[in-house]
mmCIF file of C-alpha atoms and ligand atoms in Angstrom:
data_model
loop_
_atom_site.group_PDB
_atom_site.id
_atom_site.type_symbol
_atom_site.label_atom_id
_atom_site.label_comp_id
_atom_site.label_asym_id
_atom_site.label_seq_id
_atom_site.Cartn_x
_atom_site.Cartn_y
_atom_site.Cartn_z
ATOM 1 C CA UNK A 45 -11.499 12.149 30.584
ATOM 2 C CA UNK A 46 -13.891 11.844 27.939
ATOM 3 C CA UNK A 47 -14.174 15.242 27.798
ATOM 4 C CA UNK A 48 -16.294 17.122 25.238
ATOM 5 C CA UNK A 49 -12.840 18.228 22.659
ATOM 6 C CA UNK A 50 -11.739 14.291 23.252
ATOM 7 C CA UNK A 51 -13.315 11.141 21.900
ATOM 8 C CA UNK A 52 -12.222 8.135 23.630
ATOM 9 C CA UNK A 53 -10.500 5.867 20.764
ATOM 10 C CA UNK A 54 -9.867 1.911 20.956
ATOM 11 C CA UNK A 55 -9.143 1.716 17.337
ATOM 12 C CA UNK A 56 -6.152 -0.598 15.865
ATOM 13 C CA UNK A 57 -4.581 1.672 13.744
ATOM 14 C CA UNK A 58 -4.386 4.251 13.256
ATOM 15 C CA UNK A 59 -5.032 4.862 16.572
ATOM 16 C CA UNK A 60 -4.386 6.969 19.666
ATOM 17 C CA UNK A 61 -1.844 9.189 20.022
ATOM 18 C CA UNK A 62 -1.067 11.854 23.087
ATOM 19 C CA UNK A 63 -3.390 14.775 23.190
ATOM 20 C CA UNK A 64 -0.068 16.482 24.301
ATOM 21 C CA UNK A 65 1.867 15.632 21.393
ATOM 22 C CA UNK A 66 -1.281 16.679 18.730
ATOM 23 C CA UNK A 67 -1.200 19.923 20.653
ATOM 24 C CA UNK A 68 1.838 20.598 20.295
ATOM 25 C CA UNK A 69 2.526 19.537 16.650
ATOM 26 C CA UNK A 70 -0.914 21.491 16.087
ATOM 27 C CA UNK A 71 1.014 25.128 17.903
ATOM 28 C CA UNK A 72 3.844 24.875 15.548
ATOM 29 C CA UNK A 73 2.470 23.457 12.387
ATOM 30 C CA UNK A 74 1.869 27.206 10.638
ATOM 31 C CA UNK A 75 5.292 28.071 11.970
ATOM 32 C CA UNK A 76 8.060 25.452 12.778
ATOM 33 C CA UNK A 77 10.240 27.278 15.701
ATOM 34 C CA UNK A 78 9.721 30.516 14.295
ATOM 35 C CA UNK A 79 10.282 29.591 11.197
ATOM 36 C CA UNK A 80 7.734 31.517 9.253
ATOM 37 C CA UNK A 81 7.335 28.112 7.610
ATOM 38 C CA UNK A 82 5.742 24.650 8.495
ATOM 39 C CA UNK A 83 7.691 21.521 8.578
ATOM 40 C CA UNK A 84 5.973 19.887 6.030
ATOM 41 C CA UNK A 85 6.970 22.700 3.685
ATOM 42 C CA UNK A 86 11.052 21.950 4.273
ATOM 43 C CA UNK A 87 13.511 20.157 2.321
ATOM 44 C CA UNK A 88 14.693 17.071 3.609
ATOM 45 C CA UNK A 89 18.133 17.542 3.472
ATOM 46 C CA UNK A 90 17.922 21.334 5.464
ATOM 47 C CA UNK A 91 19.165 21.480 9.491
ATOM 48 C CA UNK A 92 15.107 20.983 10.560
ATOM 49 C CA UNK A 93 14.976 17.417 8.813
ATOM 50 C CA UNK A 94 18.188 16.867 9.229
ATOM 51 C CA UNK A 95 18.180 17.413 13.289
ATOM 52 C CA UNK A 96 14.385 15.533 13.647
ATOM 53 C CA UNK A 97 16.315 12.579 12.039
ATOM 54 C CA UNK A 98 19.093 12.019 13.644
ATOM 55 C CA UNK A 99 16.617 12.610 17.057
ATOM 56 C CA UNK A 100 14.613 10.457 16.005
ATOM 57 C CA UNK A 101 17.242 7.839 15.914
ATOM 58 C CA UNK A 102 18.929 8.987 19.102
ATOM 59 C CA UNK A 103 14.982 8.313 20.818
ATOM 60 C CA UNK A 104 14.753 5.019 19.285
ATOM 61 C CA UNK A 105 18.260 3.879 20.372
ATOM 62 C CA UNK A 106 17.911 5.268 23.928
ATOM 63 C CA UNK A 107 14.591 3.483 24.795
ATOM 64 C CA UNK A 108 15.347 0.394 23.815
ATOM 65 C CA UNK A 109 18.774 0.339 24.034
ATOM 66 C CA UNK A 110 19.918 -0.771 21.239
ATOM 67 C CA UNK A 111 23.410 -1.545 20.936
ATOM 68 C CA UNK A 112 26.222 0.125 19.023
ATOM 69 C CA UNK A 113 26.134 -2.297 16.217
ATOM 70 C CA UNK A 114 22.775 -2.109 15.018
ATOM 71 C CA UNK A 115 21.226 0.157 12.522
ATOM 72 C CA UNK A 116 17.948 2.566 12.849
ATOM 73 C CA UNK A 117 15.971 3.192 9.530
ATOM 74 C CA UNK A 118 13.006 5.337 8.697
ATOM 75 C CA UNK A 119 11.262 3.693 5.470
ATOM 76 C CA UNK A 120 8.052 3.454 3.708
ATOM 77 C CA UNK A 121 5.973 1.043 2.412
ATOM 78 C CA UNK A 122 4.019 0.648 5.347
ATOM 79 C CA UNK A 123 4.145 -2.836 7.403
ATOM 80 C CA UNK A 124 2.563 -4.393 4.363
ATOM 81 C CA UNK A 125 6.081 -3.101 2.462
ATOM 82 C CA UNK A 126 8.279 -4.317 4.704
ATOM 83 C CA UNK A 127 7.161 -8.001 4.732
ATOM 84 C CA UNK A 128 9.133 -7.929 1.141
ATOM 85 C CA UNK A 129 11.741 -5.741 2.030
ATOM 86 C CA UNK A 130 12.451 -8.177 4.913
ATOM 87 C CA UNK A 131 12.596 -11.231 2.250
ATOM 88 C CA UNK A 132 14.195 -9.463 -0.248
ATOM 89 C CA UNK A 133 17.170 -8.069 2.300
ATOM 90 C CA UNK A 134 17.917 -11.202 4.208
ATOM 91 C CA UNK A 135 16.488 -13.746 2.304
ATOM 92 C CA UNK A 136 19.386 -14.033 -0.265
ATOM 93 C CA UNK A 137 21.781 -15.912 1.799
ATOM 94 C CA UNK A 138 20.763 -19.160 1.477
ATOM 95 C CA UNK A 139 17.394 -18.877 -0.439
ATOM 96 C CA UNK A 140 14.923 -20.141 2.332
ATOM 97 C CA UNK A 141 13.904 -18.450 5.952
ATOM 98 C CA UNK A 142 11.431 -20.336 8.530
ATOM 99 C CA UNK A 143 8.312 -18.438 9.563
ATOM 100 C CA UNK A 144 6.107 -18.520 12.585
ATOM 101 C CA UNK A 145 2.459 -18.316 11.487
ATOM 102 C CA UNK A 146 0.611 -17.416 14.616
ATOM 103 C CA UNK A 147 -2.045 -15.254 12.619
ATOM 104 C CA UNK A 148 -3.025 -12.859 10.048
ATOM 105 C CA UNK A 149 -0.047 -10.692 9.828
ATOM 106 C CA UNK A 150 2.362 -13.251 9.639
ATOM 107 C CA UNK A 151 0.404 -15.088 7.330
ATOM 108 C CA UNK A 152 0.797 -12.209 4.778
ATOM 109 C CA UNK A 153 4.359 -12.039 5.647
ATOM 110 C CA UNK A 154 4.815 -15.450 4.826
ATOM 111 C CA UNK A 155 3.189 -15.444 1.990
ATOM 112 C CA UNK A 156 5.072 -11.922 0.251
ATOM 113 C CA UNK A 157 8.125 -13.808 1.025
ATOM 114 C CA UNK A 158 7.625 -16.760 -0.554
ATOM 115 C CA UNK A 159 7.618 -14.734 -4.231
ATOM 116 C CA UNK A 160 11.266 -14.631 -2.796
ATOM 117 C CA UNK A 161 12.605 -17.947 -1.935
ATOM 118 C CA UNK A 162 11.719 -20.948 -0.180
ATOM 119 C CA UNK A 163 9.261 -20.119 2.927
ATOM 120 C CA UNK A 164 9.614 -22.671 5.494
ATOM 121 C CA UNK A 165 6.396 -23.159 8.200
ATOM 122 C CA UNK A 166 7.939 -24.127 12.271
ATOM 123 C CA UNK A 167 5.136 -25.763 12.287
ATOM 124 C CA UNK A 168 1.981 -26.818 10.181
ATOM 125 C CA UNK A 169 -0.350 -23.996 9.451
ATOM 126 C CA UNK A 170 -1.642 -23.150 13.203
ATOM 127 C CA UNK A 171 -5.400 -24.972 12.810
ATOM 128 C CA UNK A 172 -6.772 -23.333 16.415
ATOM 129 C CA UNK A 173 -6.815 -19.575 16.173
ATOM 130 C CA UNK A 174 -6.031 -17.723 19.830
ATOM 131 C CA UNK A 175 -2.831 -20.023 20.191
ATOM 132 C CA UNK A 176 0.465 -19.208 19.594
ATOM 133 C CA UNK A 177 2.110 -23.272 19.776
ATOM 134 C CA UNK A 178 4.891 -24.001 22.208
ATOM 135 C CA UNK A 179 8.119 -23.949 20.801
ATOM 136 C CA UNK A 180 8.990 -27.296 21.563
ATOM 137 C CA UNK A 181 6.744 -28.313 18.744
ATOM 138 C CA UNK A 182 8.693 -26.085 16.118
ATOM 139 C CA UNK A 183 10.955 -27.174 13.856
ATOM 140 C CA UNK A 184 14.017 -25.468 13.025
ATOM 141 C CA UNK A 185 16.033 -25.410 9.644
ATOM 142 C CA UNK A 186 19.367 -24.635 10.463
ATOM 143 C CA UNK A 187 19.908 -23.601 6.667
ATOM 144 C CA UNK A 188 16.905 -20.722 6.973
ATOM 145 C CA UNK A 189 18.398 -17.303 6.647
ATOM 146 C CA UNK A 190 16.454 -16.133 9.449
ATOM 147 C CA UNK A 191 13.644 -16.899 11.355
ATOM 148 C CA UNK A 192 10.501 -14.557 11.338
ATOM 149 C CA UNK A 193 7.340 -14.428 13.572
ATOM 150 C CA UNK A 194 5.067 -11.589 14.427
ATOM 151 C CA UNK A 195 5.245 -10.401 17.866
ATOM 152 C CA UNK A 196 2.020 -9.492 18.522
ATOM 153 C CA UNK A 197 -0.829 -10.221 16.331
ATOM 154 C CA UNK A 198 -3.063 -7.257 16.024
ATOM 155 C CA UNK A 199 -6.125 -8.926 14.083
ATOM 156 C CA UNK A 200 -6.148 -12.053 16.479
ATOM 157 C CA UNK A 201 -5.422 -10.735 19.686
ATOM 158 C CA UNK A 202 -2.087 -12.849 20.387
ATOM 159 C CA UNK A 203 0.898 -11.764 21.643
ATOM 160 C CA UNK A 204 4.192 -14.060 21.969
ATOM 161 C CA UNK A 205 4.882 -14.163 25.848
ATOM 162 C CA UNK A 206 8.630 -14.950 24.959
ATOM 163 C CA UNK A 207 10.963 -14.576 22.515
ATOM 164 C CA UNK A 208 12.211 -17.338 19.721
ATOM 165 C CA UNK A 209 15.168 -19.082 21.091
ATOM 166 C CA UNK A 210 16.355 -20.011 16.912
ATOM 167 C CA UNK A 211 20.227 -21.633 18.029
ATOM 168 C CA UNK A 212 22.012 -18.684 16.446
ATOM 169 C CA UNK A 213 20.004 -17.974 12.912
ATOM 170 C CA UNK A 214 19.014 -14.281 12.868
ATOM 171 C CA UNK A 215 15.664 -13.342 14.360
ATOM 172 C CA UNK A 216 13.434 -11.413 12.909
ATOM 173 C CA UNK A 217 10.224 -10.014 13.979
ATOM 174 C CA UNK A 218 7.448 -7.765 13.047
ATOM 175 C CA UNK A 219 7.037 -5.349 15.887
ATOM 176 C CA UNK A 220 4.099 -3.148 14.158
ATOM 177 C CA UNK A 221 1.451 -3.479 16.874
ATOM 178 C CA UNK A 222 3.910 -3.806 20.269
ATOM 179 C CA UNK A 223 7.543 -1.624 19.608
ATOM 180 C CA UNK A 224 7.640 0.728 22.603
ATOM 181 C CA UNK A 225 5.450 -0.912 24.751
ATOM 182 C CA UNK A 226 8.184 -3.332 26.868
ATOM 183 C CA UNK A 227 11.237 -3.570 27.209
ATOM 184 C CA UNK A 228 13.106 -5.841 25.384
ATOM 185 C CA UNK A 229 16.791 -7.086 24.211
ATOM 186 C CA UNK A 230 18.056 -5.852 21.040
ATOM 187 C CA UNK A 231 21.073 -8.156 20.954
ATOM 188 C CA UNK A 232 18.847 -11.496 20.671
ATOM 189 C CA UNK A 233 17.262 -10.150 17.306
ATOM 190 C CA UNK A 234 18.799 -9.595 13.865
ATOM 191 C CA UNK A 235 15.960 -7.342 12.704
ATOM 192 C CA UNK A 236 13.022 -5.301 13.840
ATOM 193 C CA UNK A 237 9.948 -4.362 11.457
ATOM 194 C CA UNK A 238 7.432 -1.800 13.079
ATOM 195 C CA UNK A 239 5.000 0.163 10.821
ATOM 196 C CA UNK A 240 4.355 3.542 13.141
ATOM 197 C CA UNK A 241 0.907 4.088 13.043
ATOM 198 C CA UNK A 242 -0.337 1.581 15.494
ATOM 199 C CA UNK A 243 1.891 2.944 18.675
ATOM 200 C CA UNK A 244 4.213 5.447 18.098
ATOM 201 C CA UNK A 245 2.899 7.814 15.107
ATOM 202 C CA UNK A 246 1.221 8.904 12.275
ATOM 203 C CA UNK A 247 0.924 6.115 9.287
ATOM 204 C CA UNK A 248 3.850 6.553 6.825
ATOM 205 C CA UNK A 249 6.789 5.676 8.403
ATOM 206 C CA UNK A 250 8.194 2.216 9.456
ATOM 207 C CA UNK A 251 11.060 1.984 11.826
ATOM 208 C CA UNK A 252 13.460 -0.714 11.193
ATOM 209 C CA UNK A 253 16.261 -1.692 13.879
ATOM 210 C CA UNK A 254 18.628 -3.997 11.626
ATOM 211 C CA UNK A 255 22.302 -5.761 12.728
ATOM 212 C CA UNK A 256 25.122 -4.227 10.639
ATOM 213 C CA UNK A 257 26.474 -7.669 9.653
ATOM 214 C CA UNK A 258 23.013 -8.898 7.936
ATOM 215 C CA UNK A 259 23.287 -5.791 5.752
ATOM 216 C CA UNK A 260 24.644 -6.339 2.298
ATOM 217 C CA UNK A 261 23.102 -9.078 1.206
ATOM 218 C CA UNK A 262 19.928 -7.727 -0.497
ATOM 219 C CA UNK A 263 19.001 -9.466 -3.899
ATOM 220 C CA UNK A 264 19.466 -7.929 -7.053
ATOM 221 C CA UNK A 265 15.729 -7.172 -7.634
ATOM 222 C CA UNK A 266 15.314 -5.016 -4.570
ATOM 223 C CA UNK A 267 14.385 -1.680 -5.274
ATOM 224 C CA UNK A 268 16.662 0.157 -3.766
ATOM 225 C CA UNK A 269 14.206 2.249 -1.522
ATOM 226 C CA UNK A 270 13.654 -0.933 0.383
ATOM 227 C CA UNK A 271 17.161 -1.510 0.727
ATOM 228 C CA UNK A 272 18.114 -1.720 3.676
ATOM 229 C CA UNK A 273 22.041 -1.524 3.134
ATOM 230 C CA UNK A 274 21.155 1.805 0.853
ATOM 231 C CA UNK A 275 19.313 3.480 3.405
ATOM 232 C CA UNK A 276 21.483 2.863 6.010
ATOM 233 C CA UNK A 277 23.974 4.340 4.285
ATOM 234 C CA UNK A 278 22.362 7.602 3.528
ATOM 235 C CA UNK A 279 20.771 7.985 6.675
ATOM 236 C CA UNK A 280 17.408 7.370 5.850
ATOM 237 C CA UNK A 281 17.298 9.921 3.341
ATOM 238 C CA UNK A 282 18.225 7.947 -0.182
ATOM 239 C CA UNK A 283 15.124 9.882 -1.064
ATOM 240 C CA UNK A 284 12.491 11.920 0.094
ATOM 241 C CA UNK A 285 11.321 10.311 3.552
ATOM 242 C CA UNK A 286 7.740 10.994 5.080
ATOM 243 C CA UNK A 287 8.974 13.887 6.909
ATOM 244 C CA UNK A 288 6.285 15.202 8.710
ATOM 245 C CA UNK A 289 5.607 11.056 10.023
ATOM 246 C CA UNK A 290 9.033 11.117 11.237
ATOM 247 C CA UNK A 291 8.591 14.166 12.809
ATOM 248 C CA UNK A 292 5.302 13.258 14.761
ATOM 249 C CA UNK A 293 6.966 10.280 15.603
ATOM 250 C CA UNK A 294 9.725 11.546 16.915
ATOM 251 C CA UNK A 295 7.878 13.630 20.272
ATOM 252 C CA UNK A 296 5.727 10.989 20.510
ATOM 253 C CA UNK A 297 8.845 9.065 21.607
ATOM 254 C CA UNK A 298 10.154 12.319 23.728
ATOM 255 C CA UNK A 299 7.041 11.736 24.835
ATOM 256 C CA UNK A 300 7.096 8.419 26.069
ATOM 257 C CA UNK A 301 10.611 9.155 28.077
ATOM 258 C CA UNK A 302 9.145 12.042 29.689
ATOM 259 C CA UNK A 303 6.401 9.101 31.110
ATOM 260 C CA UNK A 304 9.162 7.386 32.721
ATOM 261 C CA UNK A 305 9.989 5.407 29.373
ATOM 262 C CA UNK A 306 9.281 1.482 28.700
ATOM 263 C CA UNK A 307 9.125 0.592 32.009
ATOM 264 C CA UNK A 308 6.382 2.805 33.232
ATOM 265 C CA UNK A 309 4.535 1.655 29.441
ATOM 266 C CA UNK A 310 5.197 -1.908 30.703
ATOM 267 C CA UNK A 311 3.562 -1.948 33.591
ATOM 268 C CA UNK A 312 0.580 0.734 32.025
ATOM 269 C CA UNK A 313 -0.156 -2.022 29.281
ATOM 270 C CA UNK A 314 -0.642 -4.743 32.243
ATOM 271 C CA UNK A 315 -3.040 -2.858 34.045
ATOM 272 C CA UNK A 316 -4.966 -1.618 31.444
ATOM 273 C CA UNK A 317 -5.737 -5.190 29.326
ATOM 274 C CA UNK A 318 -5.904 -6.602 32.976
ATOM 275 C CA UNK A 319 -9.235 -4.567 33.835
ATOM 276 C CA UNK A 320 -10.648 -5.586 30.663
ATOM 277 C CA UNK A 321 -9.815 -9.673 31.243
ATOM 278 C CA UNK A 322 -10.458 -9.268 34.077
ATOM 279 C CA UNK A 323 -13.986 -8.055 33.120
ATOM 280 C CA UNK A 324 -14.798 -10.751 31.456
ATOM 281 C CA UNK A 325 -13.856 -13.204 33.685
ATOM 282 C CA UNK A 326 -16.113 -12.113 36.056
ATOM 283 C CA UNK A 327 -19.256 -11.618 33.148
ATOM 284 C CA UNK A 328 -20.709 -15.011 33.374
ATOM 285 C CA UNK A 329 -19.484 -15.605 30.168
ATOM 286 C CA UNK A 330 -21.485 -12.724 28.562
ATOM 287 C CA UNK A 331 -18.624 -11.505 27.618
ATOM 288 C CA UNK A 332 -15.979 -13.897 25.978
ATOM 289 C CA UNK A 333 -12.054 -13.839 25.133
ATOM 290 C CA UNK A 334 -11.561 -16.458 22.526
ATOM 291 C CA UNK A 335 -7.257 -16.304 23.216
ATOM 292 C CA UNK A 336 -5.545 -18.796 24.977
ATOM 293 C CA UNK A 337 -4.794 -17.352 28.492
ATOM 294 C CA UNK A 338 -1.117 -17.422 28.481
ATOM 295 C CA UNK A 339 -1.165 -15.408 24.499
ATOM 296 C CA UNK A 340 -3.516 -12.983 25.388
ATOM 297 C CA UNK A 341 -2.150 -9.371 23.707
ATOM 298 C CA UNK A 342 -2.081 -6.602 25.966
ATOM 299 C CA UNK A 343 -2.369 -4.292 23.073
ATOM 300 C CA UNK A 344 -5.135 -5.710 21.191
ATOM 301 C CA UNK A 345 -8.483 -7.511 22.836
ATOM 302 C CA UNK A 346 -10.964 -9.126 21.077
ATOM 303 C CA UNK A 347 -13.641 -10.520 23.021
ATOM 304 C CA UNK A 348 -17.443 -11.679 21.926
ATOM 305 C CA UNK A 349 -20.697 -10.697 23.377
ATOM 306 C CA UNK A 350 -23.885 -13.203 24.112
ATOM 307 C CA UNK A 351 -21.673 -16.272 22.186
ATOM 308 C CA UNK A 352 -21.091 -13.909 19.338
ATOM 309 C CA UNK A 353 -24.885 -12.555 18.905
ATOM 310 C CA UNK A 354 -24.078 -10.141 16.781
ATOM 311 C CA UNK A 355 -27.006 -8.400 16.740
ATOM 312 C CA UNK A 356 -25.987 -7.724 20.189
ATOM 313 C CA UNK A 357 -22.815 -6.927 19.011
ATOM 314 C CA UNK A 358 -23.624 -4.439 17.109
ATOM 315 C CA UNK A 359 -26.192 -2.662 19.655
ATOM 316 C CA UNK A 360 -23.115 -2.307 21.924
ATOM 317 C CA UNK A 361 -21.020 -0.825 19.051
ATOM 318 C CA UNK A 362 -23.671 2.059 18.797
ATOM 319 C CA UNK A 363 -24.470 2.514 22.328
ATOM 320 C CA UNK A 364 -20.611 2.980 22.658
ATOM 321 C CA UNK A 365 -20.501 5.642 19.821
ATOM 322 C CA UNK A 366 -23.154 7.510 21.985
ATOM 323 C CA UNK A 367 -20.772 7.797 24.731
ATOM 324 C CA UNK A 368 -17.853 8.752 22.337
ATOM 325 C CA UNK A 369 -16.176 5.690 22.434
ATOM 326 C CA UNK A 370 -14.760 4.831 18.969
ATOM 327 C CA UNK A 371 -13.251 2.285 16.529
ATOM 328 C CA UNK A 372 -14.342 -0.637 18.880
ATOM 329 C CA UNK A 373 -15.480 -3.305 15.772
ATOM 330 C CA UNK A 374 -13.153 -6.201 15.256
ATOM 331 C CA UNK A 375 -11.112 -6.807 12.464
ATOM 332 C CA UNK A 376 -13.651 -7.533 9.162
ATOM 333 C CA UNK A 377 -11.704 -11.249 9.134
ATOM 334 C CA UNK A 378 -12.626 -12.138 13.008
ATOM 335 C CA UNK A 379 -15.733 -10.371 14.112
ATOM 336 C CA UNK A 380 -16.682 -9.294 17.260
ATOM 337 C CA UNK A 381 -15.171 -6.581 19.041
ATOM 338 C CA UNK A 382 -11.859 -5.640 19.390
ATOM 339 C CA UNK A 383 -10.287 -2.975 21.894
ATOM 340 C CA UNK A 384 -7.238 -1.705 21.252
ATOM 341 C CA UNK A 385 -5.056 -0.284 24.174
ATOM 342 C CA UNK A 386 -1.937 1.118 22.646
ATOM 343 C CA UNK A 387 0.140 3.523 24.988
ATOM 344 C CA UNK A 388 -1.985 6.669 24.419
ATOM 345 C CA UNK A 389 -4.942 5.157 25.486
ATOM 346 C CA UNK A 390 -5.422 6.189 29.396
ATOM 347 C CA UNK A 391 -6.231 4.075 32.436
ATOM 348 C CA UNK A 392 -9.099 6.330 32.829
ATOM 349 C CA UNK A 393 -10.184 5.421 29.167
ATOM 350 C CA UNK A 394 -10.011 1.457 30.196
ATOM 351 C CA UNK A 395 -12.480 1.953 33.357
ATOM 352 C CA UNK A 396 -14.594 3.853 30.922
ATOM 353 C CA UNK A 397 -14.980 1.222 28.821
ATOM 354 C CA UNK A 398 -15.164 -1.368 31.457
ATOM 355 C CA UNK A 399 -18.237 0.952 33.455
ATOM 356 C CA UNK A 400 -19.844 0.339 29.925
ATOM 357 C CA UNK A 401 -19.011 -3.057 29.480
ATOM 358 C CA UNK A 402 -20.608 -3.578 33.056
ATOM 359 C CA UNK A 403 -23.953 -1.298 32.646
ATOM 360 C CA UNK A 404 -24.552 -2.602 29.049
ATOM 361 C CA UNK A 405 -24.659 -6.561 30.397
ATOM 362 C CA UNK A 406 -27.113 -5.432 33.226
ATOM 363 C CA UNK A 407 -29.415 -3.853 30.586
ATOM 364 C CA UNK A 408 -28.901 -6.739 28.323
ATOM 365 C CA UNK A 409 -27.336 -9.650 29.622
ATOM 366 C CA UNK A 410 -29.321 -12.751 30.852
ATOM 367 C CA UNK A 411 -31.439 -11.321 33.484
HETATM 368 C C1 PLP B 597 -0.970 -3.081 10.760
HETATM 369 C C2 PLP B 597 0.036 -4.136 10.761
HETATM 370 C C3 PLP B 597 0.749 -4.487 9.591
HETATM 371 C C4 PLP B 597 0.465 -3.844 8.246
HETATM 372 O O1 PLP B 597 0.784 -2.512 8.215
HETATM 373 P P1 PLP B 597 0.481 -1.614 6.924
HETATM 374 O O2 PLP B 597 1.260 -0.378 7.248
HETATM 375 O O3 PLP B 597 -0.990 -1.402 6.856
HETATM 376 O O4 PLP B 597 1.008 -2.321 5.738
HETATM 377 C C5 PLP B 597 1.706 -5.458 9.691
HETATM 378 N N1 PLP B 597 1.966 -6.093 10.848
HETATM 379 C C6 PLP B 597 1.299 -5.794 11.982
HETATM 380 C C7 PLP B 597 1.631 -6.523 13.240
HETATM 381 C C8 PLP B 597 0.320 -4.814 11.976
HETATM 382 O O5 PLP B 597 -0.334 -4.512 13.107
#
């Protein structure tokens, strides 16, 4: 608890991950299970790779469940890379795909797909930001190859409370800043995106949960490292994959079912963004959300000081460096600050942060 070896982190990504796991990978990295040699130094088709990635699979599959006929792929390209390979893969069908803009992530995606086909909005561009719109107000095209929306919206602080009903078109969904923090059903999507370096690991990996029948479709100019019919096939190794990221990733997942799995990060995430609404609710409007109460991310808060004084702003941002609590500065885009609370970020950390939040508006707030 902010102890002198450990700063306490908020940041978006990369971000957080268990002390327990760093230690760990930290013991072995010289010499991987007695090895004599580190894991970053072995080939990726040898036993050691070999075993991490077909763990790493078996982790995935057995926290979320994910049923027999869907696929588990290690890529790269980061998030960014698999807003193309997403288009690119499943787009091909019938040439168009409806997408979800709820903020700045799925803004990008819709606009890298649309060098790929026809990109359909559910609704006009969202005008008020902090709202993710009913979805009685979308509109469906039941020629779209799939529909696509961002789960949780790490910029803008939203986060979908349900999942896209979509009347039997695949569903697709960009699970960077959320994977592994609920639980959720596998069977009602056609494909999951998640870039690991926001939850679950180091930066250079993206998982990708995929349903066997949408494979085999990718266009003709898809490189065939963002295939997603390729690398399925070879196991995630068509070529060289981030190794050690897979390998990180993979015990910070044993990790995770050690904690008591999804569940037990369900009802963590709850608590923890709860203190922090919470917070403000009570701040006299010192401090200020500017989500919609029923989108609110429990992941990712942004709130405003003083109205968004950000002079004020940025007194708070060094005040909390002093006390060792980093990465707190919203997004460039938005402003503000921004506290991210992905699973490796502690209760104890929150009430940190909230004892700050608390002692910093008596010294400064409106007297
Ligand atoms: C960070 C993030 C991305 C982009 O990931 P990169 O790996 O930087 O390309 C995409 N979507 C979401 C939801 C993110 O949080």
């Amino acid at each position: 608890m902010g102890s002198a070896q450990s700063a306490l982190n908020f940041g978006a990504g990369p971000a957080k991950l268990p002390r327990e796991v760093l230690e760990e990978v930290q013991r072995d990295f010289l010499s991987y299970q007695d090895s004599g040699m580190s894991f970053i130094e072995m080939s990726h088709r040898g036993k050691e790779y070999t075993k991490v990635n077909n763990d790493a699979q078996s982790i995935v599959r057995e926290l979320l469940n994910v049923p027999a006929n869907y696929k588990i792929l290690f890529m790269q390209g980061g998030g960014t890379g698999a807003f193309a390979a997403v288009a690119m893969n499943l787009m091909g069908r019938t040439g168009t795909a409806d997408y979800a803009v709820t903020g700045t992530w799925s803004s990008k995606a819709a606009k890298e797909a649309a060098k790929y086909g026809e990109v359909r909005l559910v609704y006009p561009q969202h005008k008020k930001s902090g709202s993710i719109q009913d979805q009685s107000t979308w509109t469906l095209n039941p020629n779209a190859s799939y529909v696509y929306y961002c789960d949780n919206e790490t910029v803008d602080g939203v986060e979908f409370p349900y999942i896209p009903e979509t009347n039997g078109i695949p569903l697709v969904s960009d699970m960077s800043s959320s994977i592994m923090t609920k639980k959720l059903d596998i069977s009602k999507f056609g494909c999951i995106v998640a870039g690991a370096q926001k939850n679950i690991g180091p930066a250079g990996v993206v998982v990708v949960i995929i349903r066997e029948d949408l494979l085999g479709n990718s266009m003709k100019c898809c490189p065939s490292v963002f295939d997603f019919t390729y690398i399925a096939k070879e196991n995630s190794v068509h070529n060289t994959p981030a190794t050690f990221s897979v390998y990180v990733m993979e015990r910070v997942l044993q990790w995770i079912k050690k904690n008591g799995g999804l569940e037990v990060m369900e009802n963590q995430a709850r608590e923890k963004c709860g203190l922090l609404y919470k917070t403000m609710a009570e701040s006299k409007k010192f401090y200020t959300c500017p989500i919609d109460e029923n989108v609110r991310s429990r992941m990712n808060v942004p709130f405003r000081i003083g109205g968004g004084d950000e002079k004020l702003e940025e007194l708070f941002l060094q005040e909390a460096e002093k006390l060792r609590m980093h990465q707190l500065k919203g997004h460039r885009s938005v402003g503000g600050i921004r506290a991210s609370l992905y699973n490796a970020v502690t209760l104890d950390d929150v009430k940190l942060l909230v004892k700050f939040m608390i002692e910093f508006q008596a010294t400064h707030g409106p007297k």
